[in-house]
CSV table of C-alpha atoms (C1' of nucleotides) in Angstrom, one decimal:
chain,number,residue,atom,x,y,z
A,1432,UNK,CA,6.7,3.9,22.5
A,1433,UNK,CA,3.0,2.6,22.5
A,1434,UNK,CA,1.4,2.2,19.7
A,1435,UNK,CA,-1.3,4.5,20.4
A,1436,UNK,CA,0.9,7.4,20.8
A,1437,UNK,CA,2.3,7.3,17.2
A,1438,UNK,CA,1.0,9.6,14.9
A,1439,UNK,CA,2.5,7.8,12.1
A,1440,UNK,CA,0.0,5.0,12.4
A,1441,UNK,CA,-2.2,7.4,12.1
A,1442,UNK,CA,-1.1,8.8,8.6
A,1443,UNK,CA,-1.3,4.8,8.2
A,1444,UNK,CA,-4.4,4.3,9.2
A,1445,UNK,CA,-6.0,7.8,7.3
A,1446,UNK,CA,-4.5,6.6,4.4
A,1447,UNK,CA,-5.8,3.3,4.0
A,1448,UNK,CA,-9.5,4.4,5.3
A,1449,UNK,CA,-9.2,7.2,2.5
A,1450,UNK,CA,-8.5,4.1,0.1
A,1451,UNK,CA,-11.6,2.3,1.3
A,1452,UNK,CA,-14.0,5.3,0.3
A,1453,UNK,CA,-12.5,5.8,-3.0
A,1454,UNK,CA,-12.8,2.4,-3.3
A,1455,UNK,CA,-16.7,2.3,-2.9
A,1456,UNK,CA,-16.5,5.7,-4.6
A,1457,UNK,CA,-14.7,4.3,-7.9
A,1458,UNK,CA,-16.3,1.0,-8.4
A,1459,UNK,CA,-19.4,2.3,-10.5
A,1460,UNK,CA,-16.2,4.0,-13.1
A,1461,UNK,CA,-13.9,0.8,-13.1
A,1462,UNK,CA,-11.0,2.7,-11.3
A,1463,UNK,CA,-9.2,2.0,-8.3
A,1464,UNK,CA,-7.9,5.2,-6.4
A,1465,UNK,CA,-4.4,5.5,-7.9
A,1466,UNK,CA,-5.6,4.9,-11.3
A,1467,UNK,CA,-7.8,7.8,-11.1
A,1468,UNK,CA,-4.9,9.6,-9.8
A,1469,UNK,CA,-3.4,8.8,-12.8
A,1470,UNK,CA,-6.6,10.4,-14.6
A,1471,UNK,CA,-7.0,13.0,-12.8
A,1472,UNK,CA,-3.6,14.3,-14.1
A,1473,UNK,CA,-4.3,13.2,-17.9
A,1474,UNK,CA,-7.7,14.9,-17.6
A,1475,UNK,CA,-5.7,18.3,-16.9
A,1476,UNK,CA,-3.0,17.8,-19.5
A,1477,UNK,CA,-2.4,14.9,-22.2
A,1478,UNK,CA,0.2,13.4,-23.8
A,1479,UNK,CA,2.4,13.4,-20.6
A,1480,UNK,CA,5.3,10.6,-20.4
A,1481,UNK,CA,5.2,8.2,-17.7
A,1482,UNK,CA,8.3,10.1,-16.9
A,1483,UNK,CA,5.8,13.3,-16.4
A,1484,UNK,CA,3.3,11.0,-14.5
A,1485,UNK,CA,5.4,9.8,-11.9
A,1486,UNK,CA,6.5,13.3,-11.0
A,1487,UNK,CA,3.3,14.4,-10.2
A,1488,UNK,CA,2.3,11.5,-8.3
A,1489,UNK,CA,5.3,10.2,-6.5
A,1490,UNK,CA,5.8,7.2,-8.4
A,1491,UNK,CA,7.8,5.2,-9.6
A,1492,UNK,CA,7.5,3.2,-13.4
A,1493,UNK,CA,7.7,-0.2,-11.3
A,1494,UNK,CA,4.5,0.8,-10.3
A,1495,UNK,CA,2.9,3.3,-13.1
A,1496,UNK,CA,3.9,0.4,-15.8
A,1497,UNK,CA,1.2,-2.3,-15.1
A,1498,UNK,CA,-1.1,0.5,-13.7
A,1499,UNK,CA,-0.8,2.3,-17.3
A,1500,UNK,CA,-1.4,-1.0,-18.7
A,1501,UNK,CA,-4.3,-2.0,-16.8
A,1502,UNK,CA,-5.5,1.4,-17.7
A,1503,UNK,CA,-4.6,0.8,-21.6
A,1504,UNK,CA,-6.0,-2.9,-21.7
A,1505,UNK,CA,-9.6,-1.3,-20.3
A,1506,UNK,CA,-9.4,1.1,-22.8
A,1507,UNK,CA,-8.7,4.4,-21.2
A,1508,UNK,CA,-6.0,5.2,-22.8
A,1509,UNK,CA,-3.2,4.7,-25.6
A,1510,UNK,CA,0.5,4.8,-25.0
A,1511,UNK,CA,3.2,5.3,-27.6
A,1512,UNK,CA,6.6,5.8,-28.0
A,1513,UNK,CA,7.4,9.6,-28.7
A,1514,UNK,CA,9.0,10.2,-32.2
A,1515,UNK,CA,11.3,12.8,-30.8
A,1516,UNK,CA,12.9,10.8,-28.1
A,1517,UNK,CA,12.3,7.2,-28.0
A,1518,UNK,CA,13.1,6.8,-24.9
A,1519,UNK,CA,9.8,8.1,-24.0
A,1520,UNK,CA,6.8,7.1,-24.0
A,1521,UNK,CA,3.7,9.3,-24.4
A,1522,UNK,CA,0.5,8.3,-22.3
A,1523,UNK,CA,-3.0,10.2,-24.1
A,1524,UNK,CA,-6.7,9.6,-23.4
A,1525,UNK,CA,-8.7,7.4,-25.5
A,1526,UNK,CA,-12.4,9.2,-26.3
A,1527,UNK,CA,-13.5,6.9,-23.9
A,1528,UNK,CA,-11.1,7.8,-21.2
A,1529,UNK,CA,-11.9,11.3,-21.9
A,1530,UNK,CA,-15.5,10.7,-21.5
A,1531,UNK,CA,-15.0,9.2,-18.0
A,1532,UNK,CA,-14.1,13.0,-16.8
A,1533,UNK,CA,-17.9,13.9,-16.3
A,1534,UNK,CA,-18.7,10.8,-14.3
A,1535,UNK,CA,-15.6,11.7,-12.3
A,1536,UNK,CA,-16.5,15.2,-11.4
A,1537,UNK,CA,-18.7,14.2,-8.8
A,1538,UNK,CA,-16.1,12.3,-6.5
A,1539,UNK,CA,-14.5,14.9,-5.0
A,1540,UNK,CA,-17.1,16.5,-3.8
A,1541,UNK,CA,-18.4,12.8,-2.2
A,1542,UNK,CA,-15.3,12.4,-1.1
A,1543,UNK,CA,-15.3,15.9,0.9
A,1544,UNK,CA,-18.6,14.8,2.3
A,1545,UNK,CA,-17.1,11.5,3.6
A,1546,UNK,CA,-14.1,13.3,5.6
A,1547,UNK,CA,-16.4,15.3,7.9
A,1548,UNK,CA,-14.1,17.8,8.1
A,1549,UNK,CA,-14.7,21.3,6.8
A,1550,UNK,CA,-12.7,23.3,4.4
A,1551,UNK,CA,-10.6,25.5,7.2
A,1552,UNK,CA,-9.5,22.0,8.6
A,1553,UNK,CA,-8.8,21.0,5.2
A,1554,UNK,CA,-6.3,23.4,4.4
A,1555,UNK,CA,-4.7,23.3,7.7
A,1556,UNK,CA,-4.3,19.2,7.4
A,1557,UNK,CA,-3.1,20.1,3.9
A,1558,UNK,CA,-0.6,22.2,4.6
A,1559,UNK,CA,0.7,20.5,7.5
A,1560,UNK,CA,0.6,17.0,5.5
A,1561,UNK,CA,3.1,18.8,2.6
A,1562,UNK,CA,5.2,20.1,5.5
A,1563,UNK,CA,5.3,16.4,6.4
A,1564,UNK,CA,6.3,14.7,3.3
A,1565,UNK,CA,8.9,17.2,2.4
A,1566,UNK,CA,10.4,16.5,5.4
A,1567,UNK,CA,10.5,12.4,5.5
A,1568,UNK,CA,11.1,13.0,1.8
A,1569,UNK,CA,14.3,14.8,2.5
A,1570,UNK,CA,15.2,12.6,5.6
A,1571,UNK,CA,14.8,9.2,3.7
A,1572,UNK,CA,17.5,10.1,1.4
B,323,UNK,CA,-11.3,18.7,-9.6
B,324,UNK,CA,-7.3,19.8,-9.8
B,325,UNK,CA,-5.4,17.0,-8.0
B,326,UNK,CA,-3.2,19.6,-6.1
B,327,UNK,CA,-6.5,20.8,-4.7
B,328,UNK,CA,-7.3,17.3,-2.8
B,329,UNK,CA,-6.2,16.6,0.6
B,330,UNK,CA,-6.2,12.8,-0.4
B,331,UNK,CA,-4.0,12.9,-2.3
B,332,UNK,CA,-1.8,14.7,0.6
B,333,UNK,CA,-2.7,11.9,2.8
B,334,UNK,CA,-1.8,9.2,0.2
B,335,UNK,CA,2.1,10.9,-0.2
B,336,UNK,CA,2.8,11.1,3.1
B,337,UNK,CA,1.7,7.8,4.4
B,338,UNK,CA,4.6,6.3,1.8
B,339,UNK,CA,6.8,9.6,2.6
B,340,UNK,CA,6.4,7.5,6.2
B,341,UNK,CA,7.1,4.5,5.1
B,342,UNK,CA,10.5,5.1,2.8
B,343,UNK,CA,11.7,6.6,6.5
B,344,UNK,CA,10.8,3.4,8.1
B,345,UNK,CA,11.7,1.7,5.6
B,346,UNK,CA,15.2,3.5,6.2
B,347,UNK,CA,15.2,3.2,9.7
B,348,UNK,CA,14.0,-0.4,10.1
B,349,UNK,CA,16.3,-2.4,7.6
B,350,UNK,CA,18.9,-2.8,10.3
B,351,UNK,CA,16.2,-4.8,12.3
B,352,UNK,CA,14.8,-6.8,9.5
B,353,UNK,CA,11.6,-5.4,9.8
B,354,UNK,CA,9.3,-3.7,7.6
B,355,UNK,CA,6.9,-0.5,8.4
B,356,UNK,CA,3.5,-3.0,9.0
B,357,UNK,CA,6.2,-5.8,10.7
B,358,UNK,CA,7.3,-3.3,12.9
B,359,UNK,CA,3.7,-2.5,14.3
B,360,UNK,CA,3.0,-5.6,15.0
B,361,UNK,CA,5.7,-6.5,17.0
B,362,UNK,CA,4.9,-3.0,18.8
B,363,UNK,CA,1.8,-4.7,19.9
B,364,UNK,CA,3.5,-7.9,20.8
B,365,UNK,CA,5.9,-5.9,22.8
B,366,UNK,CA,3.1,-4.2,24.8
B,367,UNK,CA,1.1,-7.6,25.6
B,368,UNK,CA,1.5,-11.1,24.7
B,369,UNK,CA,-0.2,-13.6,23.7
B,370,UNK,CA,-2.9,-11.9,21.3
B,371,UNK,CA,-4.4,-13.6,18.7
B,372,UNK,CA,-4.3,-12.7,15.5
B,373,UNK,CA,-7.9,-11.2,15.8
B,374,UNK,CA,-7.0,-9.2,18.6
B,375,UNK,CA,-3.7,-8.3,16.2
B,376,UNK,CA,-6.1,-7.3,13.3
B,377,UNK,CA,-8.2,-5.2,15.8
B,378,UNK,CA,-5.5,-3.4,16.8
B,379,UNK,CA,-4.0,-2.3,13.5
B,380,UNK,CA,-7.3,-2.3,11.5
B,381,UNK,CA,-6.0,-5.2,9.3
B,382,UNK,CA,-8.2,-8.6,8.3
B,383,UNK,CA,-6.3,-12.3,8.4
B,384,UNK,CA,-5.4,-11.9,4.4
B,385,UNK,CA,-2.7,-9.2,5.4
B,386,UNK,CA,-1.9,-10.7,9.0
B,387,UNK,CA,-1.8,-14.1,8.1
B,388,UNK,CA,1.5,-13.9,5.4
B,389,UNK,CA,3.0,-11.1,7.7
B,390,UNK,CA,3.0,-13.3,10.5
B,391,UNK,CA,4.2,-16.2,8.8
B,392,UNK,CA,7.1,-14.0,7.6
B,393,UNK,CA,7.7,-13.0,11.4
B,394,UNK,CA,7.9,-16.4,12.2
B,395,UNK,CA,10.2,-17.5,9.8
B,396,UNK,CA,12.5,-14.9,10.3
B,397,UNK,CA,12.3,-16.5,14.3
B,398,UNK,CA,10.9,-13.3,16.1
B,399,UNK,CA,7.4,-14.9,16.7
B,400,UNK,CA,5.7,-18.3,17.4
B,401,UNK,CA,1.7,-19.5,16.4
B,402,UNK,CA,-0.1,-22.1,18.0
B,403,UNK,CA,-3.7,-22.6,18.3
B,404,UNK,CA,-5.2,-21.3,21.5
B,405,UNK,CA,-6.0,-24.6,23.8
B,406,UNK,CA,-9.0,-22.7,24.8
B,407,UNK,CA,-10.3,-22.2,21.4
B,408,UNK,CA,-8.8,-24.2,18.8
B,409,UNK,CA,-10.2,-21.1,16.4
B,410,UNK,CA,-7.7,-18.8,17.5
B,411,UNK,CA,-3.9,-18.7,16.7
B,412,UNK,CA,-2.3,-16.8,19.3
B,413,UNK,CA,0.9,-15.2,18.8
B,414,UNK,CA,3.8,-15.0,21.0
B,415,UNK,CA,7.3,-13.2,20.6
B,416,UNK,CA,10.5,-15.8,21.1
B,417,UNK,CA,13.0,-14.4,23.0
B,418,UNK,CA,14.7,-13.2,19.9
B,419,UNK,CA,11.8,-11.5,19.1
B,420,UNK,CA,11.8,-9.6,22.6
B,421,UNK,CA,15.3,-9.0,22.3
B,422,UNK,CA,14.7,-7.2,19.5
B,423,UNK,CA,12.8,-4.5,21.7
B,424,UNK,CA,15.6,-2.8,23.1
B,425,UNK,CA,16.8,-2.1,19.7
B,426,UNK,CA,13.5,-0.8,18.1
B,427,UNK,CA,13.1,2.1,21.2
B,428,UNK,CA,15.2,4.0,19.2
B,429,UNK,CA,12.9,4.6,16.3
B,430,UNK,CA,10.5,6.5,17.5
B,431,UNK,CA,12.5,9.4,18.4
B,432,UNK,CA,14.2,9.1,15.2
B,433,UNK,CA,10.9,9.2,13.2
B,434,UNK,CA,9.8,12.1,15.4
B,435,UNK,CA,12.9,13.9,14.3
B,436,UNK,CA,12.9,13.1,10.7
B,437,UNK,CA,9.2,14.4,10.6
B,438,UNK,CA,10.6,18.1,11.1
B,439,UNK,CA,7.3,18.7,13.4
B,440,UNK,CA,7.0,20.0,16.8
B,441,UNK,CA,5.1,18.1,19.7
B,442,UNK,CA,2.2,20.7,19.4
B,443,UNK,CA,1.5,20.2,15.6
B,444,UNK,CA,1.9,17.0,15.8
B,445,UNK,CA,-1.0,16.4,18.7
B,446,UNK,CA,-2.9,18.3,16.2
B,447,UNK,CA,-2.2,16.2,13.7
B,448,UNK,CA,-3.2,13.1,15.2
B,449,UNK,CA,-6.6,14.5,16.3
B,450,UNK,CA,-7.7,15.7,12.8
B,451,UNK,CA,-6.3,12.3,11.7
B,452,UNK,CA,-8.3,10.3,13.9
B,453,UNK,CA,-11.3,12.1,13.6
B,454,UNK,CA,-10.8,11.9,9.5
B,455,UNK,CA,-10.1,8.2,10.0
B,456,UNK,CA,-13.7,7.5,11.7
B,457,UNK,CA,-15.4,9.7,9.6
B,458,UNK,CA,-14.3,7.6,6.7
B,459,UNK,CA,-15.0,4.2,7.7
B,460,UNK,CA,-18.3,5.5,8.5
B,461,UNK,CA,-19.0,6.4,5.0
B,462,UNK,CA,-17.2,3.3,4.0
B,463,UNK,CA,-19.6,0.9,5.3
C,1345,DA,C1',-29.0,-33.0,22.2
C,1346,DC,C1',-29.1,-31.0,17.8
C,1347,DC,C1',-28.5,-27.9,14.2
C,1348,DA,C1',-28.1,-23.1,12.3
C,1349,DA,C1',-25.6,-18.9,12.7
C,1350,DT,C1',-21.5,-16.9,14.1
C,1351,DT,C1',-16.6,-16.4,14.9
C,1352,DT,C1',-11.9,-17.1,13.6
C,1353,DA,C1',-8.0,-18.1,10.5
C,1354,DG,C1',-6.4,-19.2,6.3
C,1355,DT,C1',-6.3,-19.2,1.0
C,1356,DT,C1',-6.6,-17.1,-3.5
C,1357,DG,C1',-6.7,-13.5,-6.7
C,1358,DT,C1',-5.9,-8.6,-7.9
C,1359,DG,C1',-3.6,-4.5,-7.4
C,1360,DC,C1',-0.3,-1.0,-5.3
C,1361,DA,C1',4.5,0.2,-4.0
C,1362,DC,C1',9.4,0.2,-4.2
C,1363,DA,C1',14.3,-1.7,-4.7
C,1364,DA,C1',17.4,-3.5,-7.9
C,1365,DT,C1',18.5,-4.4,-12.3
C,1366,DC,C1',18.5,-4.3,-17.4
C,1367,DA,C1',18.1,-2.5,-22.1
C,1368,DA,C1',17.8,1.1,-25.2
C,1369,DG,C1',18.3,5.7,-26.5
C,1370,DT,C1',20.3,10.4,-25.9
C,1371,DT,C1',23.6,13.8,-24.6
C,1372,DG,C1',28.0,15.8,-23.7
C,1373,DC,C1',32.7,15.9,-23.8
C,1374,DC,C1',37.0,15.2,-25.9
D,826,DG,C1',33.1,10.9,-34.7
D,827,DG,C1',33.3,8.1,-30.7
D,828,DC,C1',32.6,6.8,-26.1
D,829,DA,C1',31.2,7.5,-21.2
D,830,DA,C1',27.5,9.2,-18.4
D,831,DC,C1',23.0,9.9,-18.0
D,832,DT,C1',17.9,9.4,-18.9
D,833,DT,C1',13.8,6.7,-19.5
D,834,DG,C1',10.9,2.7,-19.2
D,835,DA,C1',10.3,-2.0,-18.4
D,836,DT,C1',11.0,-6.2,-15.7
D,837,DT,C1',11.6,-9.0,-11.6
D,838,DG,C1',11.1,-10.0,-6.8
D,839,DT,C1',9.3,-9.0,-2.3
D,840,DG,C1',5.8,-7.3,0.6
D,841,DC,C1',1.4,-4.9,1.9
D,842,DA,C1',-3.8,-4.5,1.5
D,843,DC,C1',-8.3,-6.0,0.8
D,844,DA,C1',-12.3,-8.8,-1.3
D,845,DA,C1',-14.2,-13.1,-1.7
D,846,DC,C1',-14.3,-17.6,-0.3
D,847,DT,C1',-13.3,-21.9,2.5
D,848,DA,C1',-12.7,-24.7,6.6
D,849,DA,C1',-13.1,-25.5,11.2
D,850,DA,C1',-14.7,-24.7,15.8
D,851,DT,C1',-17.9,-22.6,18.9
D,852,DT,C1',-22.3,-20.7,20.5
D,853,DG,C1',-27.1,-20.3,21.1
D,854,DG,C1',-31.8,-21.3,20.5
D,855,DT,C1',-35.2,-24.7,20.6
DNA sequence: ACCAATTTAGTTGTGCACAATCAAGTTGCC
DNA sequence: GGCAACTTGATTGTGCACAACTAAATTGGT
């Protein structure tokens, strides 16, 4: 059972090294990496609920709430309940959080550069990663 | 820039897919996911300090330092300042805390299982991930 | 022998993550 | 129409993670 031999450290380990280059990455736009997650999906499509939101990224609205505000207090974007249900509540861009898109554009492909991996390996980690998580998804419940 | 296109993202799920099995799969023992991994280093040599701890699992003293206090309180590890060098703590497991081993060799396999991956794919895996891993905290730094 | 630089832990502050719980609103069923 | 079940977000509490800083001890150069 050593340590060494568990590829779930790994994961682990990726993860949080991923986190440290977005980190440097993000600093110059104010974001942190799951904040620009966050972006990333109101830069494809806006309003989305925070319903919507945590879909898409896994999350939950313990933690999507004070991100969203964090988000909202720097100005990023406005959130408002929706007039058709009120239960909802609809997350949109501010011009200014709209405006951060072009700055962002260049991340990914920094990011790409930083993983030293080329694309074939990319996909292959890819796929095997979604394999992954569907299947701890479905074990964990 | 389409966040289904990033393998970061990928990475970032299933490192917490990972952790709600753990999560799962420890609460019998009382341990959490990062818990657990230190106590798998604890099981493999003791004493280590809490340098050697952070070393090991690529963690600094502000995440090791409360972890361990937690360990401690919950009676599975003791601190006392190294004799030798009155800078280091070094950590030891009580006997509860080796006791505890016995029941954690379980886990493994039962991660390995939950993961839905075969031995092969999972060697794989682990290479891409390590090799991602140094890649990034090169670029990090 | 002395002092500057380094090493080692700890503390504080910020932010992510999830479980559990609550409140408010909607929907469906009778 | 009225009520139970469900949906949606927010809140609270616990724990991980790291940056920045502090404190104490050691080491090395002179």
């Amino acid at each position: 059972m050593l340590l060494e031999n568990q590829v779930c450290f790994d994961v682990h380990a990726a993860s949080r090294a991923l986190d440290g280059v977005y980190r440097k990455e993000l600093r110059e736009l104010g974001l942190t990496y799951p904040q620009y997650l966050a972006m990333m999906v109101l830069w494809e499509r806006q309003p989305v609920t925070v319903k919507e939101l945590g879909v898409a990224l896994r999350l939950d609205s313990g933690t999507l709430s004070p991100l969203l505000k964090r988000l909202e207090a720097a100005g990023l974007v406005r959130r408002e309940r929706s007039a058709a249900d009120e239960r909802s509540v609809l997350v949109r861009l501010t011009s200014e959080g709209a405006g951060l898109r072009r700055r962002a554009l260049e991340v990914p492909g920094r990011i790409f550069e930083a993983t030293g991996l080329d694309l074939a390996e990319v996909i292959e980690l890819q796929g095997t990663l979604r394999r992954l998580t569907a299947a701890l998804d479905e074990a964990s419940r």
